């Protein structure tokens, strides 16, 4: 028989330094951002100054400054490639501390600056001639593409390999039969598309990096340095810290909120996981379970409004819709995802007889709100400005300044010049790897456009589906999205997937917003989908658990996230504001019954409601859960009746 025992924070404090070191090593192995070089001497100060110049440039020209889109993207590329070759090592084991970069990095820097500067100076002339370029300009484009691939190899690894496969498809596709074949293209034609046009490296991917991604990454850095992350942690403790399995619930809430802001599931696991995972293990959770909870919680933040790790703004741009519309539609999947995860850790705690965190370690709720509540003002500013009709870019810039102002409301959170500089530098550095991913994504999108791969993929899937089978099309797109999103940051994964998979779903009958949201969720969930479950693997390193078992636990805990997109795929009533024929009450009722269905599914998987559930009870709970997730009166009645029967049976046998 298990015994409940309060967990004291000081019991795990001693091992935090060791875990921080382990997390750092795991990040360096899995995440390129953590392998950045550290320069000593004048070059180090010059890089900090350049990062500040870059941030000022982006803030000015994405709000009140006037500059053409192509020039903004090209200059953004120059900064990205410059900092990549200065800060990212050529290989993983390279010495991090140095005074100067290797000679070959100077060659790449000169090649990057020279090629993109030439494009800025000559783009208008070449566009006016219909894209006619000289042999020298073919060579300049080739130099730029080589530099982009080398930068992507350092900053993203797997994505560079995927882009290389897509680039090669421009030529070897001529030898493929059926839907995947095409007539083939010359080197000159490919380079015109990939470098001199607006469908390649200077296309949609770099466009969103130069605007939404950069600003919101910097905004997230300012929130972090204002003390907002501490507020999230303390507030989560006051909400659920004392409840059964409190540490796991704190991990779910805190990691979800932080993941929503920073948009990086891997980095989020490495930072919050060093605190939450030891606490969960100390409480009595298995180490695989503890690692999986942190990985799943960090991953879901990427599709959780109001910020969605900046992906929502990108989606709104693609769809030409207001961000408010996208954010409202995203509430249901995010809500069901996190409710399912909270229920899972609660039922597991009940099954194991676990308690929460010791009372003396729980801060007073009113004290937390009084001392740190002002740190929410930037989020209020961001949401309020967008609801008032201002653009997300303008709202983000204003909210950065609101963050600084709000921090000055109390002495212990005040951001002085040193903290502001630290936030600017950290934000700009964090935007580099995602930005480079967006540049190399241009190669993929350029290839899809030039070869009509997206259309051909759609025809292939529709030929397999053969008719109005939207769910079969969704299943094939789910697999495609998970594969294309493996090992790629959330925003970058979505940009890749939407280019290939969204047209398929739209052709199968899905609404455009639903198609985009469907692909976004599965692209994000690739972080916990074996065999390349990056978030789960980093969490397993911190938890000292088996990687495969942690990955499988993560899939089980996040199962509702894998299921719910299929229920709104052809039933937009589940998403607030999407189904124009449904009333608000109908949408809210569908969400309510979906929450009950989530409860049934998790209870069946965990084997607990009021008490331990038997095999038959678990089968009934799992079987009725889809009935409640699917909108409809008859299915709702049948599902609720099934759950009620199990609950009554358990209540009668509770002693």
XYZ file of C-alpha atoms in Angstrom:
655
model
C 0.000 0.000 0.000
C 1.471 3.372 -1.011
C 1.829 6.189 1.489
C 1.271 9.872 0.795
C 4.162 12.128 1.675
C 4.660 15.847 1.120
C 7.635 16.815 -1.012
C 9.990 19.547 0.148
C 11.679 21.725 -2.449
C 14.963 21.675 -0.530
C 15.101 17.896 -0.976
C 15.812 18.369 -4.666
C 17.731 21.655 -4.531
C 21.102 19.975 -3.976
C 20.954 18.088 -7.267
C 19.851 21.078 -9.374
C 23.380 22.204 -10.274
C 24.231 18.699 -11.439
C 21.006 18.488 -13.442
C 21.609 21.915 -14.972
C 24.966 20.666 -16.205
C 23.379 17.500 -17.600
C 20.626 19.524 -19.278
C 23.232 21.822 -20.793
C 25.109 18.844 -22.260
C 21.876 17.356 -23.610
C 20.984 20.685 -25.186
C 24.410 21.023 -26.749
C 23.941 17.613 -28.319
C 20.339 18.135 -29.503
C 19.987 21.916 -29.826
C 22.390 24.038 -31.877
C 21.578 27.231 -29.928
C 23.396 25.859 -26.883
C 26.652 25.301 -28.775
C 27.293 28.948 -29.628
C 30.846 30.230 -29.482
C 31.916 32.630 -26.748
C 34.328 35.327 -27.930
C 36.844 37.053 -25.701
C 38.160 40.521 -26.422
C 37.020 43.168 -28.940
C 35.142 40.769 -31.231
C 32.847 39.690 -28.387
C 31.866 43.316 -27.717
C 31.469 43.976 -31.437
C 29.053 41.036 -31.768
C 26.931 42.367 -28.877
C 26.839 45.775 -30.579
C 25.828 44.167 -33.893
C 23.055 42.172 -32.195
C 21.702 45.438 -30.773
C 21.893 47.091 -34.208
C 20.042 44.132 -35.735
C 17.295 44.331 -33.093
C 16.897 48.095 -33.573
C 16.738 47.601 -37.362
C 14.014 44.938 -37.041
C 11.937 46.920 -34.550
C 12.049 50.049 -36.693
C 11.423 48.601 -40.146
C 8.674 46.184 -39.109
C 6.644 48.992 -37.542
C 7.122 52.623 -38.619
C 10.038 52.374 -41.070
C 9.572 52.101 -44.835
C 11.469 49.407 -46.739
C 10.564 47.019 -49.549
C 9.751 43.438 -48.531
C 12.589 41.982 -50.619
C 15.175 44.333 -49.096
C 13.956 43.617 -45.566
C 14.242 39.878 -46.187
C 17.666 40.154 -47.831
C 19.115 42.291 -45.013
C 17.566 39.909 -42.479
C 19.336 37.062 -44.314
C 22.663 38.914 -44.151
C 22.347 39.305 -40.376
C 21.278 35.669 -39.939
C 24.154 34.250 -41.968
C 26.690 36.650 -40.429
C 25.795 35.618 -36.871
C 25.528 31.935 -37.791
C 29.098 31.830 -39.119
C 30.365 33.897 -36.194
C 28.564 32.058 -33.385
C 27.771 28.507 -34.488
C 30.730 26.079 -34.500
C 31.715 24.188 -37.617
C 31.346 20.889 -35.750
C 29.929 19.903 -32.343
C 33.215 19.281 -30.513
C 34.821 22.540 -31.609
C 36.352 24.690 -28.861
C 33.679 27.207 -27.795
C 35.873 29.931 -26.267
C 38.010 31.789 -28.810
C 39.164 35.232 -29.919
C 38.500 34.908 -33.673
C 36.520 32.549 -35.917
C 38.401 30.177 -38.274
C 39.499 31.489 -41.676
C 36.829 29.504 -43.545
C 34.112 31.291 -41.591
C 35.399 34.622 -42.896
C 35.080 33.192 -46.413
C 31.437 32.213 -45.765
C 30.733 35.614 -44.182
C 32.148 37.470 -47.196
C 30.260 35.175 -49.590
C 26.974 35.735 -47.726
C 27.284 39.510 -47.432
C 28.557 39.899 -50.995
C 25.871 37.749 -52.675
C 22.885 39.218 -50.804
C 24.202 42.789 -51.115
C 24.477 42.263 -54.889
C 20.872 41.025 -54.886
C 19.687 44.140 -53.017
C 21.453 46.434 -55.497
C 20.318 44.581 -58.639
C 17.016 42.897 -57.802
C 14.822 45.599 -59.366
C 16.780 45.539 -62.637
C 16.608 41.735 -62.890
C 12.890 41.675 -62.012
C 12.171 44.236 -64.753
C 13.897 42.001 -67.320
C 11.712 39.027 -66.416
C 14.408 37.240 -64.394
C 17.148 37.218 -67.035
C 20.508 36.774 -65.360
C 24.085 36.557 -66.592
C 26.508 33.688 -65.992
C 28.171 35.769 -63.260
C 24.811 36.157 -61.525
C 24.285 32.397 -61.747
C 27.583 32.050 -59.874
C 26.517 34.629 -57.256
C 23.284 32.715 -56.680
C 25.238 29.466 -56.341
C 27.538 31.047 -53.724
C 24.501 32.258 -51.753
C 22.840 28.814 -51.823
C 26.065 27.122 -50.638
C 26.319 29.626 -47.755
C 22.682 29.036 -46.822
C 23.172 25.266 -46.730
C 26.312 25.534 -44.601
C 24.525 27.855 -42.173
C 21.556 25.470 -42.002
C 23.872 22.497 -41.425
C 25.261 24.223 -38.343
C 22.001 25.650 -37.008
C 19.477 22.929 -37.840
C 21.248 19.760 -39.011
C 18.348 17.480 -40.021
C 16.529 20.248 -41.859
C 19.561 20.923 -44.070
C 19.565 17.247 -45.113
C 15.840 17.375 -45.893
C 16.329 20.570 -47.926
C 19.199 18.928 -49.839
C 16.876 16.045 -50.790
C 14.252 18.525 -52.001
C 16.853 20.517 -53.967
C 18.134 17.344 -55.633
C 14.546 16.494 -56.576
C 14.661 19.394 -59.049
C 16.927 17.179 -61.156
C 16.385 13.512 -60.250
C 12.599 13.996 -60.338
C 12.907 13.804 -64.118
C 13.719 10.092 -63.738
C 10.794 9.246 -61.442
C 7.558 7.752 -62.791
C 3.965 8.678 -62.003
C 2.889 11.527 -59.780
C 6.402 12.213 -58.491
C 7.960 12.685 -61.915
C 8.529 15.978 -63.772
C 10.365 17.216 -66.861
C 13.534 18.299 -65.041
C 15.107 21.760 -64.772
C 18.443 23.339 -65.589
C 20.752 24.681 -62.894
C 20.057 28.226 -64.067
C 16.269 27.786 -63.811
C 16.559 26.328 -60.311
C 18.823 29.146 -59.102
C 16.499 31.813 -60.532
C 13.658 30.319 -58.479
C 15.673 29.672 -55.333
C 17.648 32.946 -55.129
C 16.458 35.583 -57.595
C 12.741 34.931 -57.172
C 10.369 35.283 -54.236
C 9.541 31.578 -53.941
C 12.927 30.393 -52.657
C 15.225 31.577 -49.859
C 13.610 35.042 -49.956
C 10.095 33.633 -49.889
C 7.459 33.048 -47.237
C 9.766 31.420 -44.708
C 12.216 34.290 -44.364
C 9.302 36.724 -44.581
C 7.764 35.419 -41.354
C 11.197 35.215 -39.702
C 11.956 38.850 -40.513
C 8.679 40.007 -38.989
C 6.647 37.881 -36.571
C 9.237 35.378 -35.378
C 12.007 37.853 -34.603
C 9.749 40.283 -32.738
C 8.018 37.643 -30.638
C 11.254 35.859 -29.775
C 12.655 39.179 -28.521
C 9.382 39.834 -26.690
C 9.708 36.437 -24.988
C 13.271 37.279 -23.904
C 12.093 40.544 -22.343
C 9.291 38.710 -20.498
C 11.804 36.206 -19.157
C 14.230 38.860 -17.891
C 11.418 40.861 -16.294
C 10.780 37.910 -13.954
C 7.682 36.613 -15.735
C 8.944 32.995 -15.705
C 9.298 33.144 -11.896
C 5.780 34.525 -11.658
C 4.462 31.632 -13.763
C 6.218 29.093 -11.540
C 5.058 30.698 -8.273
C 1.498 31.141 -9.521
C 1.394 27.494 -10.665
C 2.539 26.413 -7.197
C -0.277 28.361 -5.558
C -2.846 26.815 -7.917
C -1.998 23.103 -7.780
C 1.131 22.635 -5.668
C -0.716 21.169 -2.660
C -2.982 18.846 -4.660
C -2.310 15.160 -5.256
C 0.695 14.886 -7.553
C 1.226 18.646 -7.287
C 4.756 18.781 -8.793
C 3.555 17.181 -12.024
C 0.651 19.611 -12.288
C 3.007 22.530 -11.658
C 5.182 21.192 -14.491
C 2.173 21.016 -16.826
C 0.981 24.573 -16.158
C 4.378 26.287 -15.933
C 5.890 24.486 -18.930
C 2.786 25.055 -21.029
C 2.804 28.800 -20.339
C 6.542 29.123 -20.975
C 6.297 27.031 -24.149
C 3.550 29.328 -25.392
C 5.913 32.296 -25.064
C 9.267 30.947 -26.249
C 7.991 28.515 -28.907
C 10.850 26.045 -28.322
C 9.801 22.767 -26.737
C 13.383 21.473 -26.459
C 14.758 24.574 -24.739
C 11.735 24.673 -22.455
C 12.307 21.077 -21.329
C 15.959 21.828 -20.572
C 15.185 24.928 -18.481
C 12.021 24.054 -16.525
C 12.723 20.317 -16.538
C 15.726 20.600 -14.219
C 13.299 21.723 -11.489
C 10.078 19.859 -12.309
C 11.452 16.418 -13.227
C 13.383 15.877 -9.935
C 10.318 17.081 -8.009
C 8.096 14.570 -9.804
C 10.560 11.743 -9.194
C 10.848 12.711 -5.531
C 7.050 12.686 -5.252
C 6.967 9.070 -6.391
C 6.355 9.198 -10.146
C 8.381 6.822 -12.310
C 11.286 8.540 -14.040
C 9.926 7.759 -17.529
C 6.575 9.245 -16.542
C 8.226 12.359 -15.082
C 10.270 12.978 -18.231
C 7.237 12.400 -20.466
C 5.067 14.874 -18.511
C 7.642 17.642 -18.961
C 8.104 16.874 -22.673
C 4.355 16.797 -23.401
C 3.672 19.982 -21.415
C 6.473 21.901 -23.158
C 5.361 20.744 -26.611
C 1.726 21.858 -26.323
C 2.660 25.482 -25.700
C 3.430 25.880 -29.398
C -0.269 25.739 -30.308
C -1.653 27.377 -27.157
C -3.125 30.883 -27.521
C -2.732 33.789 -27.046
C 0.888 33.701 -28.313
C 1.266 30.130 -29.713
C 5.036 30.552 -29.947
C 4.430 33.078 -32.794
C 2.966 30.341 -35.038
C -0.534 31.761 -34.784
C 0.564 35.055 -36.305
C 2.235 33.193 -39.169
C -0.942 31.176 -39.742
C -3.056 34.331 -39.750
C -0.695 35.815 -42.363
C -0.963 32.729 -44.606
C -4.757 32.680 -44.309
C -5.159 36.458 -44.564
C -7.311 36.381 -41.436
C -7.227 38.322 -38.184
C -5.104 36.742 -35.474
C -8.061 36.934 -33.069
C -9.980 34.522 -35.322
C -7.061 32.062 -35.359
C -6.503 32.321 -31.580
C -10.180 31.663 -30.772
C -10.187 28.582 -33.013
C -7.027 27.290 -31.275
C -8.569 27.377 -27.796
C -10.337 24.006 -28.059
C -7.384 21.781 -29.062
C -5.076 23.474 -26.525
C -7.691 23.217 -23.757
C -8.393 19.519 -24.381
C -4.665 18.774 -24.653
C -3.781 20.284 -21.279
C -6.912 19.079 -19.484
C -6.064 15.564 -20.688
C -2.489 15.899 -19.416
C -3.592 17.291 -16.024
C -6.103 14.455 -15.634
C -3.423 11.896 -16.520
C -1.017 13.099 -13.841
C -3.883 13.390 -11.324
C -5.148 9.841 -11.914
C -1.592 8.491 -11.852
C -1.009 10.265 -8.525
C -4.232 8.824 -7.111
C -3.327 5.351 -8.326
C 0.103 5.575 -6.664
C -1.188 7.373 -3.557
C 0.973 10.457 -4.076
C 0.538 13.836 -2.411
C 1.667 17.360 -3.206
C 4.407 19.780 -2.205
C 4.923 20.639 1.465
C 2.800 23.556 2.637
C 5.788 25.661 3.716
C 7.076 25.613 0.136
C 3.849 26.978 -1.355
C 3.839 30.780 -1.699
C 0.787 32.755 -0.633
C -1.418 33.458 -3.647
C -2.216 37.038 -2.664
C 1.448 37.798 -1.997
C 2.412 36.391 -5.422
C -0.225 38.509 -7.176
C 0.684 41.606 -5.172
C 4.448 41.309 -5.712
C 4.519 39.867 -9.253
C 1.062 40.352 -10.755
C 2.155 43.519 -12.575
C 4.322 41.340 -14.831
C 1.145 40.227 -16.656
C 0.666 43.751 -18.053
C 2.705 43.065 -21.249
C 0.389 40.150 -22.141
C -2.651 42.313 -21.385
C -1.150 45.007 -23.619
C -0.445 42.526 -26.430
C -3.926 40.996 -26.427
C -5.695 44.327 -25.881
C -3.934 46.042 -28.779
C -4.720 43.172 -31.151
C -8.385 43.128 -30.128
C -8.403 46.906 -30.677
C -7.434 46.314 -34.308
C -3.685 46.979 -34.256
C -1.361 44.605 -36.107
C 0.436 41.868 -34.109
C 3.785 43.455 -35.074
C 2.816 46.842 -33.672
C 1.325 45.184 -30.570
C 4.516 43.168 -29.992
C 6.802 46.215 -30.224
C 4.612 48.263 -27.873
C 4.418 45.308 -25.464
C 8.224 45.091 -25.334
C 8.299 48.660 -24.019
C 5.361 47.884 -21.717
C 7.440 45.001 -20.289
C 10.217 47.414 -19.359
C 7.741 49.894 -17.886
C 5.881 47.215 -15.912
C 9.128 45.884 -14.440
C 9.741 49.322 -12.893
C 6.525 49.150 -10.862
C 8.427 47.199 -8.193
C 12.048 47.519 -7.195
C 12.845 43.771 -7.170
C 11.676 43.265 -10.801
C 13.123 46.463 -12.244
C 14.940 46.054 -15.583
C 17.984 48.303 -15.645
C 20.253 48.920 -18.659
C 22.213 45.706 -18.011
C 19.067 43.524 -17.998
C 17.659 45.259 -21.058
C 20.914 44.643 -22.928
C 20.889 41.018 -21.782
C 17.306 40.591 -23.038
C 18.137 42.161 -26.417
C 21.206 39.961 -26.896
C 19.462 36.770 -25.777
C 16.393 37.481 -27.904
C 18.434 38.207 -31.036
C 20.586 35.111 -30.498
C 17.498 32.937 -29.987
C 16.082 34.161 -33.303
C 19.144 33.038 -35.297
C 18.592 29.281 -35.515
C 14.831 29.584 -36.178
C 15.582 32.262 -38.781
C 18.133 30.072 -40.558
C 15.571 27.244 -40.536
C 13.140 29.610 -42.260
C 15.773 30.490 -44.884
C 16.483 26.855 -45.729
C 12.737 26.151 -45.737
C 12.681 28.489 -48.729
C 14.598 25.814 -50.661
C 11.863 23.291 -49.837
C 8.999 25.653 -50.695
C 10.795 26.791 -53.872
C 11.136 23.167 -54.976
C 7.485 22.415 -54.157
C 6.433 25.436 -56.241
C 8.762 24.841 -59.198
C 8.081 21.110 -59.541
C 4.369 21.268 -58.567
C 5.152 18.688 -55.887
C 2.361 19.990 -53.650
C -0.248 19.442 -56.352
C 1.201 16.058 -57.262
C 1.246 14.977 -53.617
C -2.377 16.031 -53.349
C -3.338 14.064 -56.436
C -1.477 11.015 -55.113
C -3.231 11.085 -51.732
C -6.613 11.767 -53.327
C -6.066 8.857 -55.708
C -5.387 6.628 -52.682
C -8.418 7.995 -50.853
C -10.659 7.672 -53.943
C -13.673 9.709 -52.966
C -14.920 11.823 -50.114
C -12.839 10.237 -47.355
C -11.539 13.228 -45.465
C -10.467 11.141 -42.460
C -8.261 8.851 -44.531
C -6.715 11.925 -46.167
C -6.212 13.367 -42.667
C -4.482 10.168 -41.521
C -2.026 10.312 -44.428
C -1.413 14.026 -43.797
C -0.849 13.284 -40.099
C 1.956 10.875 -40.986
C 3.412 13.350 -43.474
C 3.271 16.196 -40.938
C 4.936 14.151 -38.202
C 7.761 13.115 -40.551
C 8.381 16.582 -42.007
C 8.290 18.162 -38.526
C 10.775 15.791 -36.868
C 13.639 17.609 -35.171
C 12.526 21.022 -36.460
C 11.406 24.033 -34.329
C 7.624 24.480 -34.169
C 7.331 27.528 -36.436
C 9.691 26.079 -39.032
C 7.930 22.703 -38.930
C 4.574 24.345 -39.564
C 5.889 26.416 -42.497
C 7.228 23.239 -44.150
C 4.125 21.156 -43.522
C 1.603 23.772 -44.623
C 3.306 24.100 -47.998
C 2.883 20.397 -48.768
C -0.008 19.105 -46.674
C -2.560 21.927 -46.403
C -3.566 21.802 -50.121
C -4.238 18.074 -49.729
C -6.705 18.584 -46.881
C -8.422 21.478 -48.632
C -8.887 19.324 -51.747
C -10.340 16.590 -49.502
C -12.966 19.037 -48.219
C -11.508 20.647 -45.070
C -11.897 24.376 -44.416
C -8.607 26.295 -44.897
C -8.253 27.292 -41.207
C -8.974 23.739 -40.056
C -6.441 22.356 -42.550
C -3.741 24.717 -41.247
C -4.551 24.000 -37.591
C -4.578 20.242 -38.266
C -1.094 20.383 -39.811
C 0.238 22.715 -37.098
C -0.729 20.381 -34.251
C 0.873 17.315 -35.818
C 3.991 19.251 -36.810
C 4.375 20.322 -33.152
C 3.591 16.841 -31.812
C 6.526 15.454 -33.807
C 8.571 16.650 -30.790
C 7.102 13.735 -28.801
C 6.636 11.276 -31.668
C 9.244 8.462 -31.828
C 11.678 7.774 -33.376
C 12.804 11.449 -33.388
C 11.013 12.687 -30.248
C 13.493 15.459 -29.446
C 11.638 16.883 -26.428
C 11.122 13.452 -24.896
C 14.779 12.519 -25.413
C 16.067 15.684 -23.719
C 13.644 15.065 -20.845
C 14.801 11.452 -20.553
C 18.394 12.654 -20.246
C 17.450 14.855 -17.289
C 15.334 12.087 -15.727
C 17.959 9.335 -16.298
C 15.234 7.296 -17.957
C 15.070 5.035 -20.989
C 14.594 7.147 -24.136
C 12.235 4.751 -25.880
C 10.022 4.251 -22.814
C 9.928 8.009 -22.180
C 8.928 8.614 -25.806
C 6.151 6.022 -25.612
C 4.882 7.484 -22.326
C 4.876 10.916 -23.984
C 2.695 9.616 -26.818
C 0.310 8.071 -24.304
C 0.079 11.230 -22.188
C -0.374 13.424 -25.251
C -2.788 10.999 -26.925
C -5.710 13.439 -26.851
C -3.552 15.808 -28.932
C -3.183 13.117 -31.591
C -6.910 12.336 -31.574
C -8.759 15.660 -31.314
C -7.692 17.090 -34.751
C -9.641 14.279 -36.439
C -12.792 15.299 -34.579
C -12.673 18.935 -35.698
C -11.470 18.050 -39.220
C -15.023 17.671 -40.504
C -16.835 19.166 -37.477
C -15.903 22.859 -37.214
C -18.505 23.347 -34.451
C -15.767 22.245 -32.021
C -13.706 25.326 -32.903
C -15.029 28.645 -31.632
C -16.096 30.977 -34.441
C -15.211 28.669 -37.355
C -18.620 27.140 -38.093
C -20.727 30.126 -39.191
C -23.924 28.053 -39.027
C -23.436 27.130 -35.341
C -24.333 29.336 -32.404
C -21.885 30.101 -29.607
C -23.954 27.890 -27.297
C -23.607 24.924 -29.691
C -19.834 25.383 -29.819
C -19.564 25.675 -26.031
C -21.730 22.569 -25.523
C -19.566 20.613 -27.992
C -16.434 21.706 -26.107
C -18.036 20.710 -22.786
C -18.901 17.211 -24.036
C -15.434 16.933 -25.575
C -13.981 17.666 -22.118
C -16.081 14.831 -20.699
C -14.831 12.600 -23.522
C -11.260 13.574 -22.683
C -11.963 12.668 -19.053
C -13.276 9.252 -20.130
C -10.327 8.542 -22.415
C -7.694 9.471 -19.818
C -9.533 7.621 -17.037
C -9.655 4.518 -19.217
C -5.963 4.720 -20.095
C -4.885 5.387 -16.501
C -7.349 2.920 -14.953
C -8.785 5.267 -12.331
C -11.867 7.420 -11.654
C -13.157 7.146 -8.089
C -11.035 4.084 -7.473
C -8.986 1.643 -9.522
C -10.885 0.580 -12.624
C -11.134 -2.988 -13.821
C -10.531 -4.138 -17.382
C -14.199 -3.981 -18.393
C -14.605 -0.505 -16.878
C -11.522 0.734 -18.742
C -12.765 -0.711 -22.031
C -16.143 1.021 -21.568
C -14.502 4.363 -20.774
C -12.180 4.214 -23.789
C -15.007 3.043 -26.050
C -17.424 5.882 -25.105
C -14.815 8.680 -25.291
C -15.058 9.092 -29.111
C -18.846 9.407 -28.792
C -18.404 12.516 -26.640
C -15.599 13.981 -28.739
C -17.833 13.751 -31.812
C -20.517 16.503 -31.791
C -24.067 15.143 -31.765
C -26.942 14.725 -29.307
C -27.313 10.937 -29.623
C -23.597 10.310 -29.267
C -23.448 12.671 -26.269
C -26.297 10.839 -24.497
C -24.740 7.426 -25.163
C -21.316 8.587 -24.002
C -22.541 10.248 -20.807
C -24.645 7.159 -20.000
C -21.571 4.935 -20.339
C -19.471 7.121 -18.020
C -22.333 7.404 -15.521
C -22.695 3.627 -15.422
C -18.992 3.178 -14.637
C -19.043 5.923 -11.982
C -22.153 4.463 -10.273
C -20.606 1.006 -10.318
C -17.390 2.360 -8.762
C -19.311 4.384 -6.166
C -21.211 1.286 -5.077
C -17.929 -0.641 -4.740
C -15.925 2.223 -3.192
C -15.438 0.427 0.157
